[in-house]
PDB file of C-alpha atoms in Angstrom:
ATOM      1  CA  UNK F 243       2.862 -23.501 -35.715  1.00  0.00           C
ATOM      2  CA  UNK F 244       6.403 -25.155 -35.416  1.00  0.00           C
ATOM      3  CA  UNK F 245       7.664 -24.713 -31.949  1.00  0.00           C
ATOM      4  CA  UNK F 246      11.052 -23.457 -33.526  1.00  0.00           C
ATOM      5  CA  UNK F 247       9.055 -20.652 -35.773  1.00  0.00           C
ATOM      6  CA  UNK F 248       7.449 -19.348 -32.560  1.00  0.00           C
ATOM      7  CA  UNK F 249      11.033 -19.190 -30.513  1.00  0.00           C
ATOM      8  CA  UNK F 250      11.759 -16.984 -33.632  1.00  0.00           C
ATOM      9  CA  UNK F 251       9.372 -14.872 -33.242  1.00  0.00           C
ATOM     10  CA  UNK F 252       9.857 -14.459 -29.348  1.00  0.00           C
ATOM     11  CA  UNK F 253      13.485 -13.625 -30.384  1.00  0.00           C
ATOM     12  CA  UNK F 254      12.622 -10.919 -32.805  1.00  0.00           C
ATOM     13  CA  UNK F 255       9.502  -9.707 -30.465  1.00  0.00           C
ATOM     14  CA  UNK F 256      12.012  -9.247 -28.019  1.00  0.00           C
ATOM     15  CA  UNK F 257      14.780  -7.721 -29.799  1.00  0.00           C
ATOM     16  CA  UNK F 258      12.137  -5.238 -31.123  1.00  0.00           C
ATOM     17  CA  UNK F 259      11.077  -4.173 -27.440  1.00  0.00           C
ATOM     18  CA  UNK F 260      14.777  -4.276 -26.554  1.00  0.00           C
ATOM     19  CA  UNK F 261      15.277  -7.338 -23.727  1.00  0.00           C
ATOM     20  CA  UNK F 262      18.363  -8.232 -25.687  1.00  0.00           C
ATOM     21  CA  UNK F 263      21.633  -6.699 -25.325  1.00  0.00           C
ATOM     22  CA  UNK F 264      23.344  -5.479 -29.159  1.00  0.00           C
ATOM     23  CA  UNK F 265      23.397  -8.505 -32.037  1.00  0.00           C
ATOM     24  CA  UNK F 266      26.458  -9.634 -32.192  1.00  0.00           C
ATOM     25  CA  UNK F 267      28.056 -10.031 -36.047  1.00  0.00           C
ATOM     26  CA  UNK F 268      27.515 -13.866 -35.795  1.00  0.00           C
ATOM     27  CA  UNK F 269      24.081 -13.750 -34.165  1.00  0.00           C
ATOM     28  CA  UNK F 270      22.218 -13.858 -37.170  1.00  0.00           C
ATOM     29  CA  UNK F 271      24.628 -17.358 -38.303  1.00  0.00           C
ATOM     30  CA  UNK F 272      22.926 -18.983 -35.093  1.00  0.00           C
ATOM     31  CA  UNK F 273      19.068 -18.679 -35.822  1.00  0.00           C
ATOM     32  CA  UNK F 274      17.437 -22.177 -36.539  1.00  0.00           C
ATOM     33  CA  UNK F 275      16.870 -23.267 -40.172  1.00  0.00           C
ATOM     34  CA  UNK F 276      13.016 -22.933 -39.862  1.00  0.00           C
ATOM     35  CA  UNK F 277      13.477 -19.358 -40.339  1.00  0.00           C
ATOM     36  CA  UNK F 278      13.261 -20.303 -44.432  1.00  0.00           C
ATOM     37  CA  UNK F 279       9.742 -20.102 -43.601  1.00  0.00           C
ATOM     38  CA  UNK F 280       9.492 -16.509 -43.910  1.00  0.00           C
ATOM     39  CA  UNK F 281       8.901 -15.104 -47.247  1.00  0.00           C
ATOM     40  CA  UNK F 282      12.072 -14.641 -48.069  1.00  0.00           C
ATOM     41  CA  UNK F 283      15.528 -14.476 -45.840  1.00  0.00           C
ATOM     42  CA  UNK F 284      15.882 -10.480 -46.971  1.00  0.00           C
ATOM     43  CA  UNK F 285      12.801  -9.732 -45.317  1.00  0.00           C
ATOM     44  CA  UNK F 286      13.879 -11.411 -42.240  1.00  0.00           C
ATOM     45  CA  UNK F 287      16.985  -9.313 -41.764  1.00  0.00           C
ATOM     46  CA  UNK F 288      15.026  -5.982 -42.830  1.00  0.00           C
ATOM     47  CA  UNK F 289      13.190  -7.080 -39.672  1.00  0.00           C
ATOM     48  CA  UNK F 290      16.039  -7.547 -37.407  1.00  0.00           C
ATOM     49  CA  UNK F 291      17.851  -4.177 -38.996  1.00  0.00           C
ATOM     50  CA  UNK F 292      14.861  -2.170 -37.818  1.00  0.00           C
ATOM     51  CA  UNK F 293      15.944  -3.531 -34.415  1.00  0.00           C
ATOM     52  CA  UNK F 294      19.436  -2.699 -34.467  1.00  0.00           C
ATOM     53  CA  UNK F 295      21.675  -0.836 -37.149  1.00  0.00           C
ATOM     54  CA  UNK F 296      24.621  -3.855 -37.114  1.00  0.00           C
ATOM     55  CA  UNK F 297      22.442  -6.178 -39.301  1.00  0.00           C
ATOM     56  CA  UNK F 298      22.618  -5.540 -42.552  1.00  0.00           C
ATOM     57  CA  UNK F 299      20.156  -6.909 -44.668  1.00  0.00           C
ATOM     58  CA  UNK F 300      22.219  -7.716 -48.201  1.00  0.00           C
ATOM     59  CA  UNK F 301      24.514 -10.147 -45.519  1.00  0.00           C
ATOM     60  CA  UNK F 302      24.727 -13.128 -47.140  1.00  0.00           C
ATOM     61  CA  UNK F 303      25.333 -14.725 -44.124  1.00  0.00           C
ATOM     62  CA  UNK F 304      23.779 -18.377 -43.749  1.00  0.00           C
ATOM     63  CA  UNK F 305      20.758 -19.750 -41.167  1.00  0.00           C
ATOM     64  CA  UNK F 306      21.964 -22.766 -39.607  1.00  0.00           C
ATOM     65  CA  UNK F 307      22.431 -23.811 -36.204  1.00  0.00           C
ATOM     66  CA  UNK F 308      20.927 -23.389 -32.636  1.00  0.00           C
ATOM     67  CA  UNK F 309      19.933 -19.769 -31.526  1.00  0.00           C
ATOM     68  CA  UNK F 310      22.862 -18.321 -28.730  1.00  0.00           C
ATOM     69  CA  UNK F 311      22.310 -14.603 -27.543  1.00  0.00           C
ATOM     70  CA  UNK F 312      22.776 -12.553 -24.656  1.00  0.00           C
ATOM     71  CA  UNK F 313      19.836 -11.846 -22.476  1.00  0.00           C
ATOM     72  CA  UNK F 314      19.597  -8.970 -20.050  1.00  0.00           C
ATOM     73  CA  UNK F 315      17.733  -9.230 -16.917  1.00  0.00           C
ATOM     74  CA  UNK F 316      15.096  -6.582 -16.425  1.00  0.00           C
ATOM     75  CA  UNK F 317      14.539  -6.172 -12.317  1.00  0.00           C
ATOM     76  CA  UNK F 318      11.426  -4.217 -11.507  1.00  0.00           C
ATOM     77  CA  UNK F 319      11.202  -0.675 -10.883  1.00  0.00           C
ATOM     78  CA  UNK F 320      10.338   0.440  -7.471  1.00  0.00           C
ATOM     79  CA  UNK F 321       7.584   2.686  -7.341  1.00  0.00           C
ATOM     80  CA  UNK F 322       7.838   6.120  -6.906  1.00  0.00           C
ATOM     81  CA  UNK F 323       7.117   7.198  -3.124  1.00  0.00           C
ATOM     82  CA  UNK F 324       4.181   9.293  -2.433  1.00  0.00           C
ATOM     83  CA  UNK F 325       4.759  12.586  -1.569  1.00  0.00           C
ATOM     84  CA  UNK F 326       4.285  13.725   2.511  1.00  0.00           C
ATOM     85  CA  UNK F 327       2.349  16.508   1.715  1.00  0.00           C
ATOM     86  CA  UNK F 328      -0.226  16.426  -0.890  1.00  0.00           C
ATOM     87  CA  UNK F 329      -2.308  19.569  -1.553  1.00  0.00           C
ATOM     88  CA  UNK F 330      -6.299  19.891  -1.106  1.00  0.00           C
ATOM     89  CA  UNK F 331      -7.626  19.202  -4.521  1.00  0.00           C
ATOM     90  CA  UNK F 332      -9.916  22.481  -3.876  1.00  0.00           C
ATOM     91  CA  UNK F 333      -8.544  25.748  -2.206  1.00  0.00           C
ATOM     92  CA  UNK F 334     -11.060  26.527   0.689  1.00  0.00           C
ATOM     93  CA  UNK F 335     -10.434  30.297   2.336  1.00  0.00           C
ATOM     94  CA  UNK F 336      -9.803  30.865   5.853  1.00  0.00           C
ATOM     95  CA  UNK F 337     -12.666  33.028   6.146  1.00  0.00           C
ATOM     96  CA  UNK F 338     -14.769  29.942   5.116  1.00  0.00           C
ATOM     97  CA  UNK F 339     -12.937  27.457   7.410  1.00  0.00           C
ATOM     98  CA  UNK F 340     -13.318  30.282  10.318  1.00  0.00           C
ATOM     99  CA  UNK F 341     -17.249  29.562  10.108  1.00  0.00           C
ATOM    100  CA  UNK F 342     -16.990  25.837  10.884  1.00  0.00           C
ATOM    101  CA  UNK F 343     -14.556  25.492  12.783  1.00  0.00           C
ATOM    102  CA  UNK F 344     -11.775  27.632  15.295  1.00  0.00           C
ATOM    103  CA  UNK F 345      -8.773  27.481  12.926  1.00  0.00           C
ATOM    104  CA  UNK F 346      -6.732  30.235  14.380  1.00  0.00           C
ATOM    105  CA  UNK F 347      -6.599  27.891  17.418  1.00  0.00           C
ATOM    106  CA  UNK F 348      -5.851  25.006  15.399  1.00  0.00           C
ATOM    107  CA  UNK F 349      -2.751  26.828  13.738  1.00  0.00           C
ATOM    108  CA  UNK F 350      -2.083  28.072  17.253  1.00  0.00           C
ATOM    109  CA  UNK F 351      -1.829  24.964  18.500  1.00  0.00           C
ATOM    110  CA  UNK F 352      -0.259  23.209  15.706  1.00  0.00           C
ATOM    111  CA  UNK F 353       2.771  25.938  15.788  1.00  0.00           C
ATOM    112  CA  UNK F 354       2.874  25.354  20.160  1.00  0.00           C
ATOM    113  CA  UNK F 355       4.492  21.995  19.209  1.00  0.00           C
ATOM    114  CA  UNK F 356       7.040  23.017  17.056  1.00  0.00           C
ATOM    115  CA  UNK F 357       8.334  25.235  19.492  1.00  0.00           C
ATOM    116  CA  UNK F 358       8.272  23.112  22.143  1.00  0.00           C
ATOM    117  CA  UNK F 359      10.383  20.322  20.112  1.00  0.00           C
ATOM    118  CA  UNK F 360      12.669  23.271  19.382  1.00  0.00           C
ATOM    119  CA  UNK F 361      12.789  24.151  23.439  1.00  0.00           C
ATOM    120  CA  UNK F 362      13.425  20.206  24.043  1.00  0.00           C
ATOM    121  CA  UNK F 363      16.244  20.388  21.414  1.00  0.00           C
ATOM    122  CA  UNK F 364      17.368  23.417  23.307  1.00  0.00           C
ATOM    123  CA  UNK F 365      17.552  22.696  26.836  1.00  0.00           C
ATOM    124  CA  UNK F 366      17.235  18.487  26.888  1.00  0.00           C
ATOM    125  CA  UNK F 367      20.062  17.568  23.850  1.00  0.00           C
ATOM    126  CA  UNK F 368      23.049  19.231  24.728  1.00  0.00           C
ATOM    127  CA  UNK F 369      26.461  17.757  24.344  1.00  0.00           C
ATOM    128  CA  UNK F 370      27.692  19.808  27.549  1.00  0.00           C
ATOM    129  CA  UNK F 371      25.487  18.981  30.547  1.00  0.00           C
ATOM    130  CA  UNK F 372      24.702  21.517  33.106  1.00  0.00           C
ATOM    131  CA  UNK F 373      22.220  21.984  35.381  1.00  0.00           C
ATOM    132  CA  UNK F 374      20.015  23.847  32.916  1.00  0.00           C
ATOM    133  CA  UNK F 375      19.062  20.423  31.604  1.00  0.00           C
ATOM    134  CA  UNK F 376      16.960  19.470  35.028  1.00  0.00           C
ATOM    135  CA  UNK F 377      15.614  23.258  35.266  1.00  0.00           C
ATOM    136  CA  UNK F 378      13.269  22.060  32.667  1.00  0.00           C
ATOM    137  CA  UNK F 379      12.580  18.286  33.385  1.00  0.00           C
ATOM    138  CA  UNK F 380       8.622  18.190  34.628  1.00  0.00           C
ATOM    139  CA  UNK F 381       7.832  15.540  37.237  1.00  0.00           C
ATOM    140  CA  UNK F 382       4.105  14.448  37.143  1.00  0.00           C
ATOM    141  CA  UNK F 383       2.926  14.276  40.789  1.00  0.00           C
ATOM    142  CA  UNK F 384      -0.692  13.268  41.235  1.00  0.00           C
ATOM    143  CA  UNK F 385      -2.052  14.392  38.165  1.00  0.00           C
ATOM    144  CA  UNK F 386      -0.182  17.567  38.217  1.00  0.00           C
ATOM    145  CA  UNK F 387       3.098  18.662  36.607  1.00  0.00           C
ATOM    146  CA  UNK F 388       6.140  20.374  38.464  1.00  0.00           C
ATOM    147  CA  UNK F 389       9.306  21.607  37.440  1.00  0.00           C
ATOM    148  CA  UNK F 390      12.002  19.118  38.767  1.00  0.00           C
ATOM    149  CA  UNK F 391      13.827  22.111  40.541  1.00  0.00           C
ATOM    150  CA  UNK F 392      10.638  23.459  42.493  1.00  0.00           C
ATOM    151  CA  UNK F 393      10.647  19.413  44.775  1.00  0.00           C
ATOM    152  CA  UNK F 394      14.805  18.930  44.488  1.00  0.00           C
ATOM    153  CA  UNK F 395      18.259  20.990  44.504  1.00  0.00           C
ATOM    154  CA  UNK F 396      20.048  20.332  41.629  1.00  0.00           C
ATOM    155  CA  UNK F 397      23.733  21.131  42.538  1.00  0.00           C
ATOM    156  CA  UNK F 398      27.013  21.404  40.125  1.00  0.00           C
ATOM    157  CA  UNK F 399      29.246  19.187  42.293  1.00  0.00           C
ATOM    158  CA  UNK F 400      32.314  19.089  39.547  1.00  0.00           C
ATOM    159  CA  UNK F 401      32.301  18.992  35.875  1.00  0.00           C
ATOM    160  CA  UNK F 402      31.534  15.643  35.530  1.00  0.00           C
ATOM    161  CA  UNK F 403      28.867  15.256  38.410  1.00  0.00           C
ATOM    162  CA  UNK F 404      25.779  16.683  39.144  1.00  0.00           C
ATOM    163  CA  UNK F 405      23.981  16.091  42.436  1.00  0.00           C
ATOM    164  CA  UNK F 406      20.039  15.816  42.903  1.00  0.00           C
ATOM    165  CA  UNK F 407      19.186  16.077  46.750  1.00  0.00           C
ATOM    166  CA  UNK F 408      15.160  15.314  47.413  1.00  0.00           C
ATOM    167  CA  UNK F 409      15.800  15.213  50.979  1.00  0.00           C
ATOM    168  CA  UNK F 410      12.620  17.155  51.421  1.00  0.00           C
ATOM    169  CA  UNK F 411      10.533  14.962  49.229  1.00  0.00           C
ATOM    170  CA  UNK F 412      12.121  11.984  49.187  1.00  0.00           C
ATOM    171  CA  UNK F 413       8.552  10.166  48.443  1.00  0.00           C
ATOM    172  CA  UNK F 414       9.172  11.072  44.950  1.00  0.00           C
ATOM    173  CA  UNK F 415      12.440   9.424  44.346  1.00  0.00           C
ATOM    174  CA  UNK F 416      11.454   7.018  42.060  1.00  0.00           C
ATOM    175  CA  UNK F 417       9.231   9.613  40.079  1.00  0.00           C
ATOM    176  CA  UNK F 418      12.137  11.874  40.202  1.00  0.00           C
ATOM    177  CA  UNK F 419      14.701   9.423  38.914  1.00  0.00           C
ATOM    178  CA  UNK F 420      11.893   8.114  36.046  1.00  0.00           C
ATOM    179  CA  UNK F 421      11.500  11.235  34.921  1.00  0.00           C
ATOM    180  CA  UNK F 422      14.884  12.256  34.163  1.00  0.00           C
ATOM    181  CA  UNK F 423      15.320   9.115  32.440  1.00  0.00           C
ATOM    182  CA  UNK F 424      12.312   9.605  29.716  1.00  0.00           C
ATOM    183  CA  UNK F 425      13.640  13.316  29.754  1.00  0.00           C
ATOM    184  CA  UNK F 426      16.079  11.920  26.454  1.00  0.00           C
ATOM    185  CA  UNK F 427      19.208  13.402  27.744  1.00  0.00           C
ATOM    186  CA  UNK F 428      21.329  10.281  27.192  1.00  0.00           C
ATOM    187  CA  UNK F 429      22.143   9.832  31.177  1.00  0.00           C
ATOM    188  CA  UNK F 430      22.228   7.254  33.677  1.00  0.00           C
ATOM    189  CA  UNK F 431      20.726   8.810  37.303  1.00  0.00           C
ATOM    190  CA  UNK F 432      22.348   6.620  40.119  1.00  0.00           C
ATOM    191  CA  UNK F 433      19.948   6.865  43.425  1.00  0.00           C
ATOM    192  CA  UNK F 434      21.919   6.950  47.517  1.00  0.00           C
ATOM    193  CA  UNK F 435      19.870   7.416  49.869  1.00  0.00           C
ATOM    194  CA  UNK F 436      18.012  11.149  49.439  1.00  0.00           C
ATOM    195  CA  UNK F 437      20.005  12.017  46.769  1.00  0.00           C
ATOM    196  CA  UNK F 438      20.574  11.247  42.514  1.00  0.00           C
ATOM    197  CA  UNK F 439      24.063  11.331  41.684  1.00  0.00           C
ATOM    198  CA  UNK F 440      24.016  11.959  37.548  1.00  0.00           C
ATOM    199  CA  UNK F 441      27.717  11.360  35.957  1.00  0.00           C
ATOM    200  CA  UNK F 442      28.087  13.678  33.071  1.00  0.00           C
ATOM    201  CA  UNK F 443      29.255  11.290  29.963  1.00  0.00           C
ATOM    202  CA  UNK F 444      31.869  11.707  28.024  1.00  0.00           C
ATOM    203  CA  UNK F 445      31.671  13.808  24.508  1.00  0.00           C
ATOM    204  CA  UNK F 446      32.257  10.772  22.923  1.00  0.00           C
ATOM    205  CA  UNK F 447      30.981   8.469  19.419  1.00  0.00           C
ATOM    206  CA  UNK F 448      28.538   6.784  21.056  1.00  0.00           C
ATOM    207  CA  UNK F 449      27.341  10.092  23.308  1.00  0.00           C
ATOM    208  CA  UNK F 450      26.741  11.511  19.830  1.00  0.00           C
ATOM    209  CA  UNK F 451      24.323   8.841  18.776  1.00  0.00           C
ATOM    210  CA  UNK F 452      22.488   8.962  21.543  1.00  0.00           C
ATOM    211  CA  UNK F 453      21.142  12.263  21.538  1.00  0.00           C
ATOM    212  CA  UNK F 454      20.852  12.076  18.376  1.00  0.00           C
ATOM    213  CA  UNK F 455      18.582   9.031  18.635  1.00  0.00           C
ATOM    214  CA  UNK F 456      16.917  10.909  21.486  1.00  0.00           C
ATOM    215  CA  UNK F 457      16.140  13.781  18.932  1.00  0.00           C
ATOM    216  CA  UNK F 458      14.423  10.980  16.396  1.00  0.00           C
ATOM    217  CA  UNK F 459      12.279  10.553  19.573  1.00  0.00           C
ATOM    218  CA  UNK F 460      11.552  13.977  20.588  1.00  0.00           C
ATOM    219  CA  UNK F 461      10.458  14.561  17.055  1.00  0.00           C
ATOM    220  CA  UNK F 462       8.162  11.263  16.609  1.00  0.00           C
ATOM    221  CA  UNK F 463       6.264  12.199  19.858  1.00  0.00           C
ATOM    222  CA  UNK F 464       5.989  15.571  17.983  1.00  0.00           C
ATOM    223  CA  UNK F 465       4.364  14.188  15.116  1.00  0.00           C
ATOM    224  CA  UNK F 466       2.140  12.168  17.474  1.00  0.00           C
ATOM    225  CA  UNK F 467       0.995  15.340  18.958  1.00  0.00           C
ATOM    226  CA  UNK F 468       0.492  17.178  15.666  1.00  0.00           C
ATOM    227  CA  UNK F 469      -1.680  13.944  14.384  1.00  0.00           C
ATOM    228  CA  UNK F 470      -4.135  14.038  17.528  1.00  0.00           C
ATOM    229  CA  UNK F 471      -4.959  17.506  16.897  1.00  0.00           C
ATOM    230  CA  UNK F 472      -5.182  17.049  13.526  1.00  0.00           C
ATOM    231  CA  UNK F 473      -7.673  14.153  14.601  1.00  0.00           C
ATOM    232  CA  UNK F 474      -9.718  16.471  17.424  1.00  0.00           C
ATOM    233  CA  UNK F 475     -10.541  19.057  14.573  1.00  0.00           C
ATOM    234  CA  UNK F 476     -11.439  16.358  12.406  1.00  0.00           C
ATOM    235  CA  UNK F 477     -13.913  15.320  15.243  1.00  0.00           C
ATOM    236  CA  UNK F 478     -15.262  18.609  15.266  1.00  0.00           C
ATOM    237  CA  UNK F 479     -15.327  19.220  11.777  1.00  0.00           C
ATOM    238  CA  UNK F 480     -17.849  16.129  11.684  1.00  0.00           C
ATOM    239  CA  UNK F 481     -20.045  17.096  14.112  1.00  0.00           C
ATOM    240  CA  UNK F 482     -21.456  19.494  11.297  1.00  0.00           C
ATOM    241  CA  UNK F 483     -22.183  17.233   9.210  1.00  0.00           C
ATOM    242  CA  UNK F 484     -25.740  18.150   7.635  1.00  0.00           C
ATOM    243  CA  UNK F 485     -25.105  21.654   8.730  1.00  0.00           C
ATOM    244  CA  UNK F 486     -22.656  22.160   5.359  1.00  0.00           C
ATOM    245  CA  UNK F 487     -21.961  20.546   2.340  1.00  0.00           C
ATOM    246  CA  UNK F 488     -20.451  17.147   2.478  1.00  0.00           C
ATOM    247  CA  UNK F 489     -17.262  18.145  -0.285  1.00  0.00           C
ATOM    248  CA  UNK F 490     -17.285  21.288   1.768  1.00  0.00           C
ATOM    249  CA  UNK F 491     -16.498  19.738   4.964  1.00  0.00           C
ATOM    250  CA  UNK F 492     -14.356  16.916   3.244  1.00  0.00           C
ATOM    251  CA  UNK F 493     -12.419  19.664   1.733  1.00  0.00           C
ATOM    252  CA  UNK F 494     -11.847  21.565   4.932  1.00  0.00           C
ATOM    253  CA  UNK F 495     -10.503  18.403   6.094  1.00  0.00           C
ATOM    254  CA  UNK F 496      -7.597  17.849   3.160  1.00  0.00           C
ATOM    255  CA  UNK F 497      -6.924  21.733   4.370  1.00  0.00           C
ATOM    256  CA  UNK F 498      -6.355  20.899   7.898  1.00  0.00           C
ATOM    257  CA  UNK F 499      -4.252  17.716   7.165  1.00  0.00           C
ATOM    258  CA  UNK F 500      -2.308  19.480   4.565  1.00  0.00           C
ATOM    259  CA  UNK F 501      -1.718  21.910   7.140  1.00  0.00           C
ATOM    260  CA  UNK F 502      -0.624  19.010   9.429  1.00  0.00           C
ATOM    261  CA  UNK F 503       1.770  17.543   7.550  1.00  0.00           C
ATOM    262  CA  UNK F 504       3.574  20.826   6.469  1.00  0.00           C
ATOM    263  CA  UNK F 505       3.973  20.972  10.141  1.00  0.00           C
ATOM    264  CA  UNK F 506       5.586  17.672  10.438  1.00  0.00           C
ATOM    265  CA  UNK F 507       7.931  18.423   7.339  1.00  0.00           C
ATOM    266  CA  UNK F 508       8.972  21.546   9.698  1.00  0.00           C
ATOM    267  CA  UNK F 509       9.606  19.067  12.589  1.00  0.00           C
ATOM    268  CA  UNK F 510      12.022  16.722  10.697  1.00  0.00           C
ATOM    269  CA  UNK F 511      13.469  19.640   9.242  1.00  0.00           C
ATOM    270  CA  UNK F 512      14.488  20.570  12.787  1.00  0.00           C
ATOM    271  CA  UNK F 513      15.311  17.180  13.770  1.00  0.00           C
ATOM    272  CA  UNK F 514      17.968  16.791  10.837  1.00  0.00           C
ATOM    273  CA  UNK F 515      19.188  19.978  11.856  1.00  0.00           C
ATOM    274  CA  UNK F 516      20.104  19.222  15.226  1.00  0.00           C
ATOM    275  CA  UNK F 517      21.192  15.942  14.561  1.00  0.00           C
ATOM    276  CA  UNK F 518      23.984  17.446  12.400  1.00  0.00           C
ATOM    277  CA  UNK F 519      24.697  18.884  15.218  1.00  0.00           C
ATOM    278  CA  UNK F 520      25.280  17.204  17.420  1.00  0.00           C
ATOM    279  CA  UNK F 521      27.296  15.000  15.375  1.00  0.00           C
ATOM    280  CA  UNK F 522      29.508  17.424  14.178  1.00  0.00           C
ATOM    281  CA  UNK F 523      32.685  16.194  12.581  1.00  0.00           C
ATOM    282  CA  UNK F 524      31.924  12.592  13.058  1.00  0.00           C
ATOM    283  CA  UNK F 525      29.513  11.888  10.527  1.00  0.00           C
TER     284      UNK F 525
END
């Protein structure tokens, strides 16, 4: 076939499938001569009608020239993400979950996250710093966890200072001062001696951000948690393999991580909600 018949037919295929924009009146002036080759030139622009309404086909317009038209560019379509939380293809019962494995202490433990994310939000992301931030702060001493205000005296010196004396334990300084830094509370501890000197930042911008990058973090660590427990049943929920059914066991296990990542839905739920908080007006 004449390379100039098949361009014609590319031009119709893809004015049929719509890659060109709307035929202009003079398009049909421009196609090449070798379009005689069709049965007859009526045919041709019953074709090209079909395609778009502007053509009529009793033009007696003539088919000379090159081919000009206006080509649209087609980009790709992204994909649709997948959904977070996908439900378990087959609905299995409590009752029959409660025989393999302990799921009332799963959900127990599952839900002991969320509220201590929402107890972090509460006591560690505050705009207005006071002492009740470092009430809560745990220091891990020797494979043991404290309370940072059972080893120091945490002290109010002014509104925009607050005082840390270890002068009792001052071997745990630089635990002390580590601590309160991975605590999230956007604050720079300043060690002297015995004693932490914390300046209280401003309520500014960039204050703003911070905590609310620090509650992106409290909520990913969250989400870690909520994943290795998810992981630990798992575990367990293989052990019995040849005790049950293999689609019953693989379907207990879609249950649990369903269950998992409703939970981490209910986490960034939280997290958005604080952040708007703390930004207030300024977003």
């Amino acid at each position: 076939m004449c390379p100039s018949i098949m361009n014609t037919w590319r031009v119709l295929w893809r004015l049929r499938t719509g890659l060109f924009s709307k035929v202009q009146p003079a398009f049909i002036q421009k196609f090449p001569s070798t379009l005689t080759s069709f049965n007859n030139r009526r045919q041709m622009l019953c074709m090209l009608s079909k395609c778009h309404g502007n053509i009529d086909p009793r033009s007696s317009v003539s088919l000379t020239a090159s081919c000009n038209w206006c080509h649209i560019r087609e980009y790709a379509k992204a994909s649709k993400s997948k959904k977070k939380t996908s439900k378990p293809k087959v609905f299995v019962s409590d009752e029959e979950m409660e025989e393999i494995i302990n799921l009332t202490a799963f959900k127990s433990e599952m839900s002991s996250v969320l509220e201590q994310l929402q107890v972090d939000y509460l006591n560690q992301l505050s705009l207005r710093i006071s002492t009740r931030v470092f009430d809560t702060i745990t220091v891990k001493i020797e494979n043991k966890e404290f309370p940072l205000n059972q080893i120091a005296q945490i002290i109010q010196k002014n509104p925009s200072l607050i005082v840390i004396n270890l002068r009792e334990s001052t071997q745990y300084l630089p635990i002390v001062k580590n601590a309160i830094i991975k605590s999230g509370a956007a604050i720079n501890p300043q060690v002297d001696g015995t004693t932490i000197f914390i300046p209280i930042p401003k309520v500014s911008k960039e204050h703003r951000e911070k905590l609310c990058k620090s509650a992106k973090t409290f909520c990913d660590k969250s989400k870690q948690k909520l994943r290795e427990i998810c992981n630990r049943y798992t575990k367990k929920l293989k052990a019995n393999k040849g005790a049950y059914s293999e689609d019953l066991l693989m379907n207990i296990q879609e249950s649990l991580v369903h269950q998992m990542q409703g939970k981490m839905t209910e986490a960034e739920e939280m997290m958005a909600r604080k952040q708007k908080d703390l930004l207030g007006d300024q977003k």
